[in-house]
Amino acid sequence: AMKKFLDETTRERAEIENYFVQGDEGKLKLLTGLEEAGRRLGATTTVVSVIEREVVPSKKKSAARATQVGLLAETTPSAKKPTTSFFDITVTARGSFNAVYRFMHTLETLPFIITVNQSNVRLLSDGPRDGKNTTWEGSFQISVQNFTKKTP
């Protein structure tokens, strides 16, 4: 019964797994995907930096959150503290205003838990103000939550 279930849900499970950044291959897929998205939209995109960071929730905040939702907060210290991992990514996009704007919209709608920390768009060249013959640059700092389980 379990084998049949797994066979029948292969496509759905693969689709769901695409929403998670998994290991080095997942990071590479995310970063190349950002650059490819820019090209498809008519922008030249560059990943400027990637920083991986981990956040360990404080006991005080966890207890406050548990109280807010009516749960009993754990009072015994645990051997392992849960961590949340993030990728802080800075990416730039150059092109027409339309291309840069569409790239920014694509960032905001990525199928990940994402936070846009900073967004700057500026005009780089003079020219007709029709948006087609001018060059714009957008610089975006985003944080993408990583759900990959770390092995000890």
PDB file of N, CA and C in Angstrom, residues 20-55:
ATOM      1  N   PHE A  20      11.766  24.073  -1.797  1.00  0.00           N
ATOM      2  CA  PHE A  20      12.781  24.081  -0.756  1.00  0.00           C
ATOM      3  C   PHE A  20      14.165  24.155  -1.376  1.00  0.00           C
ATOM      4  N   VAL A  21      15.017  24.967  -0.777  1.00  0.00           N
ATOM      5  CA  VAL A  21      16.409  25.042  -1.200  1.00  0.00           C
ATOM      6  C   VAL A  21      17.109  23.871  -0.524  1.00  0.00           C
ATOM      7  N   GLN A  22      17.656  22.964  -1.324  1.00  0.00           N
ATOM      8  CA  GLN A  22      18.222  21.736  -0.773  1.00  0.00           C
ATOM      9  C   GLN A  22      19.699  21.612  -1.114  1.00  0.00           C
ATOM     10  N   GLY A  23      20.557  21.805  -0.120  1.00  0.00           N
ATOM     11  CA  GLY A  23      21.991  21.601  -0.275  1.00  0.00           C
ATOM     12  C   GLY A  23      22.626  22.540  -1.286  1.00  0.00           C
ATOM     13  N   ASP A  24      23.871  22.217  -1.633  1.00  0.00           N
ATOM     14  CA  ASP A  24      24.621  23.056  -2.571  1.00  0.00           C
ATOM     15  C   ASP A  24      23.974  23.090  -3.945  1.00  0.00           C
ATOM     16  N   GLU A  25      23.416  21.958  -4.366  1.00  0.00           N
ATOM     17  CA  GLU A  25      22.750  21.903  -5.673  1.00  0.00           C
ATOM     18  C   GLU A  25      21.534  22.838  -5.690  1.00  0.00           C
ATOM     19  N   GLY A  26      20.802  22.883  -4.591  1.00  0.00           N
ATOM     20  CA  GLY A  26      19.644  23.773  -4.488  1.00  0.00           C
ATOM     21  C   GLY A  26      20.045  25.236  -4.507  1.00  0.00           C
ATOM     22  N   LYS A  27      21.145  25.560  -3.822  1.00  0.00           N
ATOM     23  CA  LYS A  27      21.645  26.938  -3.825  1.00  0.00           C
ATOM     24  C   LYS A  27      22.022  27.357  -5.240  1.00  0.00           C
ATOM     25  N   LEU A  28      22.748  26.478  -5.931  1.00  0.00           N
ATOM     26  CA  LEU A  28      23.166  26.776  -7.289  1.00  0.00           C
ATOM     27  C   LEU A  28      21.959  26.955  -8.202  1.00  0.00           C
ATOM     28  N   LYS A  29      20.960  26.099  -8.045  1.00  0.00           N
ATOM     29  CA  LYS A  29      19.736  26.186  -8.849  1.00  0.00           C
ATOM     30  C   LYS A  29      19.017  27.516  -8.604  1.00  0.00           C
ATOM     31  N   LEU A  30      18.954  27.939  -7.338  1.00  0.00           N
ATOM     32  CA  LEU A  30      18.318  29.210  -6.995  1.00  0.00           C
ATOM     33  C   LEU A  30      19.065  30.375  -7.631  1.00  0.00           C
ATOM     34  N   LEU A  31      20.389  30.401  -7.490  1.00  0.00           N
ATOM     35  CA  LEU A  31      21.184  31.525  -7.988  1.00  0.00           C
ATOM     36  C   LEU A  31      21.184  31.593  -9.512  1.00  0.00           C
ATOM     37  N   THR A  32      21.354  30.459 -10.176  1.00  0.00           N
ATOM     38  CA  THR A  32      21.308  30.473 -11.645  1.00  0.00           C
ATOM     39  C   THR A  32      19.903  30.796 -12.130  1.00  0.00           C
ATOM     40  N   GLY A  33      18.897  30.365 -11.366  1.00  0.00           N
ATOM     41  CA  GLY A  33      17.515  30.696 -11.703  1.00  0.00           C
ATOM     42  C   GLY A  33      17.263  32.192 -11.659  1.00  0.00           C
ATOM     43  N   LEU A  34      17.860  32.889 -10.687  1.00  0.00           N
ATOM     44  CA  LEU A  34      17.719  34.344 -10.604  1.00  0.00           C
ATOM     45  C   LEU A  34      18.320  35.003 -11.844  1.00  0.00           C
ATOM     46  N   GLU A  35      19.520  34.561 -12.215  1.00  0.00           N
ATOM     47  CA  GLU A  35      20.176  35.160 -13.383  1.00  0.00           C
ATOM     48  C   GLU A  35      19.418  34.843 -14.673  1.00  0.00           C
ATOM     49  N   GLU A  36      18.927  33.621 -14.797  1.00  0.00           N
ATOM     50  CA  GLU A  36      18.163  33.249 -15.995  1.00  0.00           C
ATOM     51  C   GLU A  36      16.846  34.018 -16.083  1.00  0.00           C
ATOM     52  N   ALA A  37      16.203  34.243 -14.947  1.00  0.00           N
ATOM     53  CA  ALA A  37      14.946  35.004 -14.933  1.00  0.00           C
ATOM     54  C   ALA A  37      15.193  36.412 -15.457  1.00  0.00           C
ATOM     55  N   GLY A  38      16.278  37.032 -15.034  1.00  0.00           N
ATOM     56  CA  GLY A  38      16.614  38.366 -15.524  1.00  0.00           C
ATOM     57  C   GLY A  38      16.800  38.392 -17.027  1.00  0.00           C
ATOM     58  N   ARG A  39      17.536  37.401 -17.541  1.00  0.00           N
ATOM     59  CA  ARG A  39      17.753  37.339 -18.995  1.00  0.00           C
ATOM     60  C   ARG A  39      16.437  37.188 -19.749  1.00  0.00           C
ATOM     61  N   ARG A  40      15.558  36.318 -19.258  1.00  0.00           N
ATOM     62  CA  ARG A  40      14.260  36.124 -19.922  1.00  0.00           C
ATOM     63  C   ARG A  40      13.443  37.412 -19.948  1.00  0.00           C
ATOM     64  N   LEU A  41      13.631  38.250 -18.933  1.00  0.00           N
ATOM     65  CA  LEU A  41      12.865  39.495 -18.840  1.00  0.00           C
ATOM     66  C   LEU A  41      13.554  40.661 -19.539  1.00  0.00           C
ATOM     67  N   GLY A  42      14.739  40.419 -20.116  1.00  0.00           N
ATOM     68  CA  GLY A  42      15.457  41.465 -20.839  1.00  0.00           C
ATOM     69  C   GLY A  42      16.418  42.258 -19.985  1.00  0.00           C
ATOM     70  N   ALA A  43      16.767  41.761 -18.817  1.00  0.00           N
ATOM     71  CA  ALA A  43      17.698  42.455 -17.926  1.00  0.00           C
ATOM     72  C   ALA A  43      18.992  41.652 -17.808  1.00  0.00           C
ATOM     73  N   THR A  44      20.076  42.336 -17.557  1.00  0.00           N
ATOM     74  CA  THR A  44      21.342  41.676 -17.251  1.00  0.00           C
ATOM     75  C   THR A  44      21.414  41.587 -15.738  1.00  0.00           C
ATOM     76  N   THR A  45      21.443  40.383 -15.216  1.00  0.00           N
ATOM     77  CA  THR A  45      21.438  40.210 -13.765  1.00  0.00           C
ATOM     78  C   THR A  45      22.763  39.634 -13.294  1.00  0.00           C
ATOM     79  N   THR A  46      23.154  40.048 -12.102  1.00  0.00           N
ATOM     80  CA  THR A  46      24.386  39.568 -11.480  1.00  0.00           C
ATOM     81  C   THR A  46      24.122  39.306 -10.012  1.00  0.00           C
ATOM     82  N   VAL A  47      24.484  38.109  -9.565  1.00  0.00           N
ATOM     83  CA  VAL A  47      24.431  37.821  -8.134  1.00  0.00           C
ATOM     84  C   VAL A  47      25.712  38.385  -7.544  1.00  0.00           C
ATOM     85  N   VAL A  48      25.581  39.402  -6.696  1.00  0.00           N
ATOM     86  CA  VAL A  48      26.724  40.115  -6.144  1.00  0.00           C
ATOM     87  C   VAL A  48      27.289  39.388  -4.933  1.00  0.00           C
ATOM     88  N   SER A  49      26.414  38.910  -4.055  1.00  0.00           N
ATOM     89  CA  SER A  49      26.898  38.209  -2.866  1.00  0.00           C
ATOM     90  C   SER A  49      25.841  37.252  -2.338  1.00  0.00           C
ATOM     91  N   VAL A  50      26.332  36.218  -1.656  1.00  0.00           N
ATOM     92  CA  VAL A  50      25.470  35.241  -0.992  1.00  0.00           C
ATOM     93  C   VAL A  50      26.100  34.952   0.359  1.00  0.00           C
ATOM     94  N   ILE A  51      25.324  35.136   1.407  1.00  0.00           N
ATOM     95  CA  ILE A  51      25.796  34.849   2.767  1.00  0.00           C
ATOM     96  C   ILE A  51      24.791  33.911   3.408  1.00  0.00           C
ATOM     97  N   GLU A  52      25.285  32.813   3.949  1.00  0.00           N
ATOM     98  CA  GLU A  52      24.400  31.894   4.655  1.00  0.00           C
ATOM     99  C   GLU A  52      24.526  32.208   6.145  1.00  0.00           C
ATOM    100  N   ARG A  53      23.383  32.341   6.803  1.00  0.00           N
ATOM    101  CA  ARG A  53      23.401  32.626   8.243  1.00  0.00           C
ATOM    102  C   ARG A  53      22.364  31.769   8.942  1.00  0.00           C
ATOM    103  N   GLU A  54      22.629  31.502  10.206  1.00  0.00           N
ATOM    104  CA  GLU A  54      21.695  30.719  11.011  1.00  0.00           C
ATOM    105  C   GLU A  54      21.205  31.570  12.168  1.00  0.00           C
ATOM    106  N   VAL A  55      19.941  31.396  12.480  1.00  0.00           N
ATOM    107  CA  VAL A  55      19.331  32.128  13.580  1.00  0.00           C
ATOM    108  C   VAL A  55      18.832  31.104  14.585  1.00  0.00           C
TER     109      VAL A  55
END
